[in-house]
Coordinates of C-alpha atoms and ligand atoms in Angstrom, one line a residue:
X97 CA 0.0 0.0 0.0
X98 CA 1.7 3.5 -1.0
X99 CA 0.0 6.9 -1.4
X100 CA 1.9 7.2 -5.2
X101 CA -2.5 6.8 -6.7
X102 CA -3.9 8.9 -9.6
X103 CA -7.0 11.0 -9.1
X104 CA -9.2 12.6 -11.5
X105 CA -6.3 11.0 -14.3
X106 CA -3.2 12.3 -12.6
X107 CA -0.8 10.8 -10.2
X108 CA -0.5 12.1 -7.2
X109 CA 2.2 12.0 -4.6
X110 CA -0.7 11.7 -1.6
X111 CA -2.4 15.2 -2.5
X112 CA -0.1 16.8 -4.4
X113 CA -0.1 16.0 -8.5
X114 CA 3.4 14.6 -9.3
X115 CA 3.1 17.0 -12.5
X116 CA 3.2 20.1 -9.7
X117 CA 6.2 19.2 -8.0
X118 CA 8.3 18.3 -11.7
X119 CA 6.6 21.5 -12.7
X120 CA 8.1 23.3 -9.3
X121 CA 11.0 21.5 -8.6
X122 CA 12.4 20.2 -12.4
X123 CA 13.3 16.5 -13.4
X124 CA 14.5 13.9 -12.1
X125 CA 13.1 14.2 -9.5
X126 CA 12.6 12.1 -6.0
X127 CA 9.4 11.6 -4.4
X128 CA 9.0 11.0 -1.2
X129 CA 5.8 10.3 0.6
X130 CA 5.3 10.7 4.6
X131 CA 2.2 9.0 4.9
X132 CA 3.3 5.8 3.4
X133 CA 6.8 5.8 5.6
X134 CA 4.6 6.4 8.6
X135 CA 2.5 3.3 7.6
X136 CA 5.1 1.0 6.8
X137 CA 6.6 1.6 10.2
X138 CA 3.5 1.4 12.0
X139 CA 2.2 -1.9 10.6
X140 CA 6.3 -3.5 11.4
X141 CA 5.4 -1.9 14.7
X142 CA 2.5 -4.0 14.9
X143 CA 3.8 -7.1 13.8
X144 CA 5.9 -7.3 16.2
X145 CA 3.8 -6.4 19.6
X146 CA 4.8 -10.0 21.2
X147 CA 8.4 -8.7 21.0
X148 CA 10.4 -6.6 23.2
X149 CA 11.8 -5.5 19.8
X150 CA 14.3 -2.5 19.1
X151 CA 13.7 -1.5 15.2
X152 CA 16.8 0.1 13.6
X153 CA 16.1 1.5 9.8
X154 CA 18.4 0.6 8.1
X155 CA 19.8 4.2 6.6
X156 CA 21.6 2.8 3.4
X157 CA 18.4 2.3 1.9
X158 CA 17.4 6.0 2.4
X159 CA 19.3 8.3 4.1
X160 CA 18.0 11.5 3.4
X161 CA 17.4 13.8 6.8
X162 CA 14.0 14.2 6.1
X163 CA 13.6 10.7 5.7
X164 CA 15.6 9.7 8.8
X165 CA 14.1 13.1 10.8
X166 CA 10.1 11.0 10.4
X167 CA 11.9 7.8 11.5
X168 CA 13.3 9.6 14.4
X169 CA 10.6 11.2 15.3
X170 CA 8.2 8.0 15.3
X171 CA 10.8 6.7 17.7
X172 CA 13.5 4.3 15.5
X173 CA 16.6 3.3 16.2
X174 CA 18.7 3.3 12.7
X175 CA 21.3 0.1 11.7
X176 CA 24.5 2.5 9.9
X177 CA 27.5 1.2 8.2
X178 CA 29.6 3.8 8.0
X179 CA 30.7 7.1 9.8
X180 CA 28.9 9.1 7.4
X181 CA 25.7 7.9 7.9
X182 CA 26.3 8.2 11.8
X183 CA 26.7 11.8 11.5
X184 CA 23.5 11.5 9.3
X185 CA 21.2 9.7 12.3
X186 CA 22.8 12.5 14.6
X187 CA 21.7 15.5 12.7
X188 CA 18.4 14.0 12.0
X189 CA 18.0 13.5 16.0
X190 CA 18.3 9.9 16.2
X191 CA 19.5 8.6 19.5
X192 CA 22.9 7.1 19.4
X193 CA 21.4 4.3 22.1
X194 CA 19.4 3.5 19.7
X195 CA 22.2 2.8 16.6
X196 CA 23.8 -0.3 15.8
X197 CA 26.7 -0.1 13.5
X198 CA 26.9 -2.5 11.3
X199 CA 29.8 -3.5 8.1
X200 CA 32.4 -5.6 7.1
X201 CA 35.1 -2.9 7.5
X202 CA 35.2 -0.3 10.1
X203 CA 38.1 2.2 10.1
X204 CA 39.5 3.5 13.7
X205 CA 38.5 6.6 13.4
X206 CA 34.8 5.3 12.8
X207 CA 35.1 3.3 15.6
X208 CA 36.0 6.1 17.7
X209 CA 33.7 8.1 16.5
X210 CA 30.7 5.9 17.1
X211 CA 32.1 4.9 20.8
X212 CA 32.7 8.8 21.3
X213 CA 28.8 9.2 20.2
X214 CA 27.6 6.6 22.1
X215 CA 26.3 4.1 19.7
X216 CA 24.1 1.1 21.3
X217 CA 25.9 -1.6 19.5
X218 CA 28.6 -2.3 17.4
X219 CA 28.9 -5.4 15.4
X220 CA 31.3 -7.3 15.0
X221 CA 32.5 -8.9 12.0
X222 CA 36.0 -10.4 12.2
X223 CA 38.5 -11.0 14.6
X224 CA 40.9 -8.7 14.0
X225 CA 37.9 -6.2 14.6
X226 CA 37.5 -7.2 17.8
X227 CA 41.0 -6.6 18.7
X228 CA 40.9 -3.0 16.7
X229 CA 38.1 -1.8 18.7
X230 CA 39.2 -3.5 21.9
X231 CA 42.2 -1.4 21.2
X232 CA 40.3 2.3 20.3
X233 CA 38.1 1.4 23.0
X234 CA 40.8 1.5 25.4
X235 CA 42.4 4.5 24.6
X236 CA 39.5 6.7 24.7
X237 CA 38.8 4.5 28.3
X238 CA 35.4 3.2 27.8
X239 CA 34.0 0.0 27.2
X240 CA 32.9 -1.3 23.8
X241 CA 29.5 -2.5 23.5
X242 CA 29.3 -5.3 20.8
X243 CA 27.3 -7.6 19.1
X244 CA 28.9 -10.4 17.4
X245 CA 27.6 -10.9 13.2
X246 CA 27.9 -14.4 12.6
X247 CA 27.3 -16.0 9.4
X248 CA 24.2 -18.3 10.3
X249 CA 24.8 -20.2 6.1
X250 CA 21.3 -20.0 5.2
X251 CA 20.8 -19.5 1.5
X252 CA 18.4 -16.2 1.3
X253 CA 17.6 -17.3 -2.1
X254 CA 18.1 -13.5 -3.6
X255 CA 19.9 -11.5 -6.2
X256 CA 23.6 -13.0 -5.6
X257 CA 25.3 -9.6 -5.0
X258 CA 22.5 -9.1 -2.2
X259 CA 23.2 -12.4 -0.5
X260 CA 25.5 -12.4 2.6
X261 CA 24.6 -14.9 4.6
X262 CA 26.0 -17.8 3.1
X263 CA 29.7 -19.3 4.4
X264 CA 31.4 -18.0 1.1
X265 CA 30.4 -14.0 1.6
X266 CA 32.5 -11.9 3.7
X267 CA 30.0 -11.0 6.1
X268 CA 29.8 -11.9 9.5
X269 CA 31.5 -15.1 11.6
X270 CA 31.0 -18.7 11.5
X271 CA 28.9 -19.8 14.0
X272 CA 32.1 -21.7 15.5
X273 CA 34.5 -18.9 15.5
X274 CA 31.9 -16.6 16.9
X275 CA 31.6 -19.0 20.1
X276 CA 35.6 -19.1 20.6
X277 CA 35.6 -15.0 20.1
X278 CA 32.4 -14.5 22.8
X279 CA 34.6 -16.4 25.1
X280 CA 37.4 -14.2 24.4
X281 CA 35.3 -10.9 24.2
X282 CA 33.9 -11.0 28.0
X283 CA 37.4 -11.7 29.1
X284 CA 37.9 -8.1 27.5
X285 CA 37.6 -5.0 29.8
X286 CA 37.4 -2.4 27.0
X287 CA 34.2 -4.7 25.6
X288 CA 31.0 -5.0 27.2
X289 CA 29.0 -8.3 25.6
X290 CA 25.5 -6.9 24.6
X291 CA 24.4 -9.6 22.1
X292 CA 24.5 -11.5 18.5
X293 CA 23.2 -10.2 15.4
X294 CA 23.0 -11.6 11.9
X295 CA 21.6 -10.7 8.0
X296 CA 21.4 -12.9 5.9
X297 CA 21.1 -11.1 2.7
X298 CA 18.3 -8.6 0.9
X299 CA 15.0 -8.4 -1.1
X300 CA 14.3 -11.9 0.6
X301 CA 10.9 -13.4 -0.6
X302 CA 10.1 -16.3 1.7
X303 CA 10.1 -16.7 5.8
X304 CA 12.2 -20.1 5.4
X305 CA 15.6 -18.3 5.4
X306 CA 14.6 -15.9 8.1
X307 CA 13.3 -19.1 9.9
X308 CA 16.6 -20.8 9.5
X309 CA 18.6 -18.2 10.5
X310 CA 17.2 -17.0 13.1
X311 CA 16.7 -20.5 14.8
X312 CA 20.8 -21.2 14.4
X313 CA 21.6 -17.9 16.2
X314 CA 18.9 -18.2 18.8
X315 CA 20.9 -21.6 19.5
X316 CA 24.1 -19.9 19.2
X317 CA 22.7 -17.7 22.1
X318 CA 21.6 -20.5 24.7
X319 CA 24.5 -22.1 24.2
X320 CA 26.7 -19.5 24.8
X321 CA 24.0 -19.1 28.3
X322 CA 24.7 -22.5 29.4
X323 CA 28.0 -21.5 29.3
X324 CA 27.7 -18.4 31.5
X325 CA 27.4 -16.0 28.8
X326 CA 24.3 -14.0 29.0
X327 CA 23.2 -11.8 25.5
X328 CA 21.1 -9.2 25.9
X329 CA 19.8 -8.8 22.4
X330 CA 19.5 -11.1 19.4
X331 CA 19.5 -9.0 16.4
X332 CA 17.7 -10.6 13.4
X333 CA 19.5 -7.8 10.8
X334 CA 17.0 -6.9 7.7
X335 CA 15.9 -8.1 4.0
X336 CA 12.2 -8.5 3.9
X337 CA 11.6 -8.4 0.1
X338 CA 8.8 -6.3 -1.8
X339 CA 6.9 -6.0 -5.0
X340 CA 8.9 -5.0 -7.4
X341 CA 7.2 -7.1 -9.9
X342 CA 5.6 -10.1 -9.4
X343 CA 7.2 -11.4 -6.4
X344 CA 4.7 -12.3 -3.4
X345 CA 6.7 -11.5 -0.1
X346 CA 5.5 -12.2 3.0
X347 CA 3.3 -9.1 4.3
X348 CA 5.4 -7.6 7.6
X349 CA 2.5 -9.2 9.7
X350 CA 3.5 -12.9 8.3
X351 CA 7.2 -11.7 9.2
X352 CA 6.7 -10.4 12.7
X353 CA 4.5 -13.7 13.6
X354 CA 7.5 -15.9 11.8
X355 CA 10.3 -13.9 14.1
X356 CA 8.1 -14.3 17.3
X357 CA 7.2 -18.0 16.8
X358 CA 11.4 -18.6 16.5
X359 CA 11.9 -16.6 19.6
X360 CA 9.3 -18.1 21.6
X361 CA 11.1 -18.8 24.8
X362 CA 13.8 -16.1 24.1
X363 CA 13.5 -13.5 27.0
X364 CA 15.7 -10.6 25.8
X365 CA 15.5 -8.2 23.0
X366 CA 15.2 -8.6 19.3
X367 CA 16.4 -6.0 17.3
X368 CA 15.9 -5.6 13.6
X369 CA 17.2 -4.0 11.1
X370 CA 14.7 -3.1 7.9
X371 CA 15.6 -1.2 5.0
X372 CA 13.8 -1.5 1.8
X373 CA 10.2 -2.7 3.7
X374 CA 10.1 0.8 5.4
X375 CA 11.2 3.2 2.5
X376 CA 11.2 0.8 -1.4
X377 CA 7.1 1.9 -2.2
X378 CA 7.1 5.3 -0.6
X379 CA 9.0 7.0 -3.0
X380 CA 9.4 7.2 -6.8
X381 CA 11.4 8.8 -9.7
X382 CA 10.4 11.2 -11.5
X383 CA 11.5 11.7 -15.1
X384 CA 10.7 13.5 -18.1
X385 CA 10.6 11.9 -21.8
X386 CA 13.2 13.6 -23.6
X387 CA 13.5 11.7 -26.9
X388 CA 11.8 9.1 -28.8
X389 CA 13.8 7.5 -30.7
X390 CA 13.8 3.7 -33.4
X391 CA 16.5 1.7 -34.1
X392 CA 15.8 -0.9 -36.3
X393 CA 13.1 -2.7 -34.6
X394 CA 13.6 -1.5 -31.2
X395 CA 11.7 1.8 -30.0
X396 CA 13.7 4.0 -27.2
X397 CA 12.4 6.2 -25.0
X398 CA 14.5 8.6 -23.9
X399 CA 14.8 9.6 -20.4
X400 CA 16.3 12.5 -18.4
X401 CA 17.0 10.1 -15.8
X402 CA 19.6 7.4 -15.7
X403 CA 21.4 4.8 -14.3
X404 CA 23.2 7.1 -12.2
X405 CA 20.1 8.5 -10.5
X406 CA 18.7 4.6 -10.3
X407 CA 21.3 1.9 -11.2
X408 CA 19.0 -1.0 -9.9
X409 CA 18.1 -1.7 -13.5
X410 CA 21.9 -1.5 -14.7
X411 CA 23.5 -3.3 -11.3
X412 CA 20.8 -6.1 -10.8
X413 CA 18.8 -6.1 -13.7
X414 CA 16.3 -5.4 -11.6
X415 CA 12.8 -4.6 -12.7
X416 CA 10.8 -1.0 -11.5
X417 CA 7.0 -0.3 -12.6
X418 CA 7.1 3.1 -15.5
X419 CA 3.9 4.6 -15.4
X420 CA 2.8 7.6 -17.5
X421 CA 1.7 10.7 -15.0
X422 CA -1.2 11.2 -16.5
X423 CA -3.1 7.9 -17.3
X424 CA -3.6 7.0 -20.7
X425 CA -6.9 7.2 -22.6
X426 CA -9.0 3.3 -22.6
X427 CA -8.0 1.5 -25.0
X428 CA -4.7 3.0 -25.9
X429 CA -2.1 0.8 -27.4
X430 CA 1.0 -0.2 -25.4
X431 CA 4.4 -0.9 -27.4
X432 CA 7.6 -2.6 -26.9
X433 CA 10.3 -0.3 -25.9
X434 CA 13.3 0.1 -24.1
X435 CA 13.4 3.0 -21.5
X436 CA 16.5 4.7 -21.3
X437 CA 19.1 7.2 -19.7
X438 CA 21.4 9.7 -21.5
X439 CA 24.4 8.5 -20.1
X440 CA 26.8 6.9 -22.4
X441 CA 26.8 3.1 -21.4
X442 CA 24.7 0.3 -23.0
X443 CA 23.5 -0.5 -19.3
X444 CA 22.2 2.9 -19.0
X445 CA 18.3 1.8 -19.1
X446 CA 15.4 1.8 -16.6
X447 CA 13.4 -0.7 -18.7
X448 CA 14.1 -2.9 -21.1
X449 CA 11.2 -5.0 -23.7
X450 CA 8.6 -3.3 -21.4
X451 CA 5.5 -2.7 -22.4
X452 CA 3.8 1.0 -22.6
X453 CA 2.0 3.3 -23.9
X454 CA 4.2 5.3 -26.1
X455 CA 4.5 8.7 -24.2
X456 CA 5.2 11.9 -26.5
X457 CA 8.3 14.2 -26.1
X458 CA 7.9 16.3 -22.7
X459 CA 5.4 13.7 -21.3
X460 CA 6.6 12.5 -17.3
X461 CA 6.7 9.3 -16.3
X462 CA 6.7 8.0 -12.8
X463 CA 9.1 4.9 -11.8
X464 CA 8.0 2.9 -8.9
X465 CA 9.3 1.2 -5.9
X466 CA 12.3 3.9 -6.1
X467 CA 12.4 4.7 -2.3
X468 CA 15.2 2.1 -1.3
X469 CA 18.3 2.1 -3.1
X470 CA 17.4 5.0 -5.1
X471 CA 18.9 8.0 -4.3
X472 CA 21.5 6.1 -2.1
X473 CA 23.2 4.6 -5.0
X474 CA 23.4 7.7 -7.0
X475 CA 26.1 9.0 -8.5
X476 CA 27.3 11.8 -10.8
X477 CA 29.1 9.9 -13.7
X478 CA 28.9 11.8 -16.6
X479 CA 29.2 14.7 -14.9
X480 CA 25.3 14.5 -13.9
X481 CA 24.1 16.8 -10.9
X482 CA 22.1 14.4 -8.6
X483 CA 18.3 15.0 -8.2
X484 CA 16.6 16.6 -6.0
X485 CA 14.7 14.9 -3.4
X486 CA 11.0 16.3 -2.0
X487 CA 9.1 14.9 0.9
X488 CA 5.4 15.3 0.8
X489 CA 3.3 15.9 3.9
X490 CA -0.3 15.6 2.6
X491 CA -0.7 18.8 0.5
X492 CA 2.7 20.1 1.2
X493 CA 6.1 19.1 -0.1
X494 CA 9.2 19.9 1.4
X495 CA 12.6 20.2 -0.9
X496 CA 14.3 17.5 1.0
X497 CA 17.7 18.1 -0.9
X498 CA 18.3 20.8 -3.8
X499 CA 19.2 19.5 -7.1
X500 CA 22.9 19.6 -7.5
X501 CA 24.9 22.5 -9.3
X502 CA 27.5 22.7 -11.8
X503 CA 29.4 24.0 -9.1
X504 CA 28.6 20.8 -6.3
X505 CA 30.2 18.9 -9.4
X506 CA 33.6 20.8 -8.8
X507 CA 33.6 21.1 -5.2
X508 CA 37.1 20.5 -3.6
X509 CA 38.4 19.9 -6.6
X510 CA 41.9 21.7 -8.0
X511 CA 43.7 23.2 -10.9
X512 CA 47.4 22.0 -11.3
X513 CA 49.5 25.7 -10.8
X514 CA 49.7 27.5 -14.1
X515 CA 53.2 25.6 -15.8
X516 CA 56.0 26.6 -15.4
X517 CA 58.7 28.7 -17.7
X518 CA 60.8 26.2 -19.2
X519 CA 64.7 26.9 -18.1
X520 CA 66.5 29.0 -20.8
X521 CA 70.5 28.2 -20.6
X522 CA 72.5 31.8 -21.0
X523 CA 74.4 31.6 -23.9
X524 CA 78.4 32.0 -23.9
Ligands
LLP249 N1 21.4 -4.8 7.8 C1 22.5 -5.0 7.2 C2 23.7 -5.4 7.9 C3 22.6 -4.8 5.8 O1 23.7 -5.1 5.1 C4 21.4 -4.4 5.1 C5 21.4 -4.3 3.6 C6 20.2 -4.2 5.8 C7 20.3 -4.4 7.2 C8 18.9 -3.8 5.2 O2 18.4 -4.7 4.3 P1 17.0 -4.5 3.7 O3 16.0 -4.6 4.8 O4 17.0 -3.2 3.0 O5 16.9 -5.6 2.7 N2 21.5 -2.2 -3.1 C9 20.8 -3.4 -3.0 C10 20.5 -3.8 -1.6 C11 21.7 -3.9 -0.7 C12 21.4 -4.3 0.7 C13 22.6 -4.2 1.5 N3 22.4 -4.5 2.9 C14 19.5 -3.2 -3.8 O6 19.3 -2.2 -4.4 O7 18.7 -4.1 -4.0

């Protein structure tokens, strides 16, 4: 369910016509809509009443201030990877209690700064981490708090480059290792033990894996209790799929009842760690036909957005709903086309052999399902300013980040000093 729903034969970003804000705020453009964040996290929420459950958005997926600011605000805790996205959550007025810190690779001075900030957990993925933050932990004298990631090897059954819970991805611990290390880690006075977490991998479509996974760290846990360690939380990590296209994933409420009935019996707390749930349908992209174009049999349509606003389609193949913003008359024809970016790569497309109704020169078109992963990934290859982003409130929108400028292009960026004279030898 998303508030992106035409009325009276014009999308509308909840009350406002998507044709308004292209109009007011140029293309591509963005879209972000309040009321359907707001009801993604409430029905989560829901799901999980049984639960003593902590729920960290996941801010790669999203991480616009605005976006984080509603999180906030409804009371989330956020799951970051990097230092950048920390100083993110803590200008949006997240609670650093409320942040776990998440990644494969974790620099000192990101360490620090989370610890300095006062991060709720920090998870662990490697040895040598351990022994890196043990050691940053000690010289700003305080104690660590950390979760161990371990690698449950449940096949998600995903995209490969979204998988990561399998034994072959560099993610997380084995389960075995993970046991030696806990036993190591509460020996450790510059760690304090706080619990296990794991994430097994993205845009997952069926409970089994979650099942799985959870039920191998859950035993993880009680046997580290029977051995006198005691976790706090159990950390199930994110990747409920959505509808992209025709995939079926299980509503949040099927979720929330499959994490509770793997819990049952567990007493502490569970924290997730959704992305793409929360954020995927409550935005879209905005874009503006540019060109049509035939090639031999193949029609093109043009688009003045591309793979570096969206590079789902170019990175995963992956598969976005194009709808025209103002709906077709019944009956219209729909053609075979491919929809395209002007950047200068073969991959450049946001559709390929869809089918449409041919949209003229100037028309917009709305692309779907562009809240996660969106604006995140974007880049400014070709020298492209990235879009701007707009929140919208009911009838009002709020410019959630300006369109980039010629100028952001060059920012920091030098001229070599004007060259030098070339050395003239004096004759005689
Ligand atoms: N926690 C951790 C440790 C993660 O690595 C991720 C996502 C999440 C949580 C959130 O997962 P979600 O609930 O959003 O599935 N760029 C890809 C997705 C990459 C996901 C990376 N990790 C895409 O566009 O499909």
């Amino acid at each position: 369910m998303n508030h992106f729903q035409p009325r009276r034969g014009q999308l509308h970003a909840e009350r406002i016509p998507l044709a308004a804000l292209a109009r007011d705020h140029g293309t591509p453009l963005y879209v972000y809509s309040t009321a359907t964040l707001t009801r993604h996290w409430k029905v989560l929420g829901a799901s999980l009443r049984g639960l003593d459950a902590l729920v960290c958005y996941a801010v790669k997926a999203n991480s616009n201030l605005a976006v984080l600011a509603t999180f906030a605000r409804l009371g989330a805790g956020f799951d970051i990877v990097s230092g950048g996205e920390l100083f993110r959550v803590l200008k949006a007025g997240g609670r650093p209690g409320q942040v776990v810190f998440s990644g494969v690779g974790k620099r000192d001075d990101e360490l620090a700064f989370a610890l300095d900030a006062g991060v709720g957990t920090i998870n662990v993925e490697s040895a040598g981490e351990l022994a890196r933050l043990s050691a940053v932990a000690r010289r700003l004298k305080v104690r660590a708090p950390i979760a161990l990631r371990v690698n449950p090897d449940v096949d998600p059954k995903t995209h490969p480059y979204i998988a990561t819970g399998l034994r072959e991805s560099k993610f997380g611990v084995p389960v075995a290792e993970a046991r030696r290390l806990y036993h190591q880690a509460v020996r450790d006075p510059h760690l304090d033990v706080r619990g296990v977490a794991c994430h097994i991998g993205s845009q997952i479509t069926s409970l089994r894996p979650f099942i799985d996974a959870v039920g191998r760290v859950r035993a993880l846990a009680t046997d580290l209790a029977r051995a006198g360690i005691r976790l706090r939380h159990l950390d199930v990590g994110g990747g409920l799929g959505v509808t992209y296209h025709h995939e079926a994933p299980p509503s949040p409420a099927a979720y929330g009842a499959a994490i509770t009935k793997a819990l049952a019996g567990w007493d502490g707390e569970v924290h997730l760690e959704p992305g793409r749930v929360l954020v995927g349908n409550a935005g879209i992209l905005l874009t503006r036909v540019l060109q049509l174009k035939k090639s031999g049999r193949k029609t093109f349509v043009v688009v003045d957005a591309a793979m570096n606003d969206l590079v789902r389609p170019a990175f995963y193949d992956a598969w976005h709903d194009i709808e025209p913003v103002v709906t077709p008359a019944k009956g219209a024809r729909a053609v075979t086309c491919d929809v395209v970016g002007p950047v200068c790569e073969s991959g450049d497309f946001l559709a390929r052999n869809r089918k449409l109704v041919l949209p003229a020169e100037g028309d917009l078109l709305c692309v779907r399902t562009a809240g996660a992963y969106g604006f995140t990934m974007a880049s400014n290859y070709n020298s492209r300013p990235r879009a701007a982003e707009v929140l919208v409130d009911g009838d009002r929108a709020l410019l959630a980040r300006e369109r980039e400028t010629y100028t952001d292009l060059i920012r920091g960026e030098a001229l070599p000093p004007p060259a030098r004279k070339p050395f003239r030898r004096r004759r005689g």
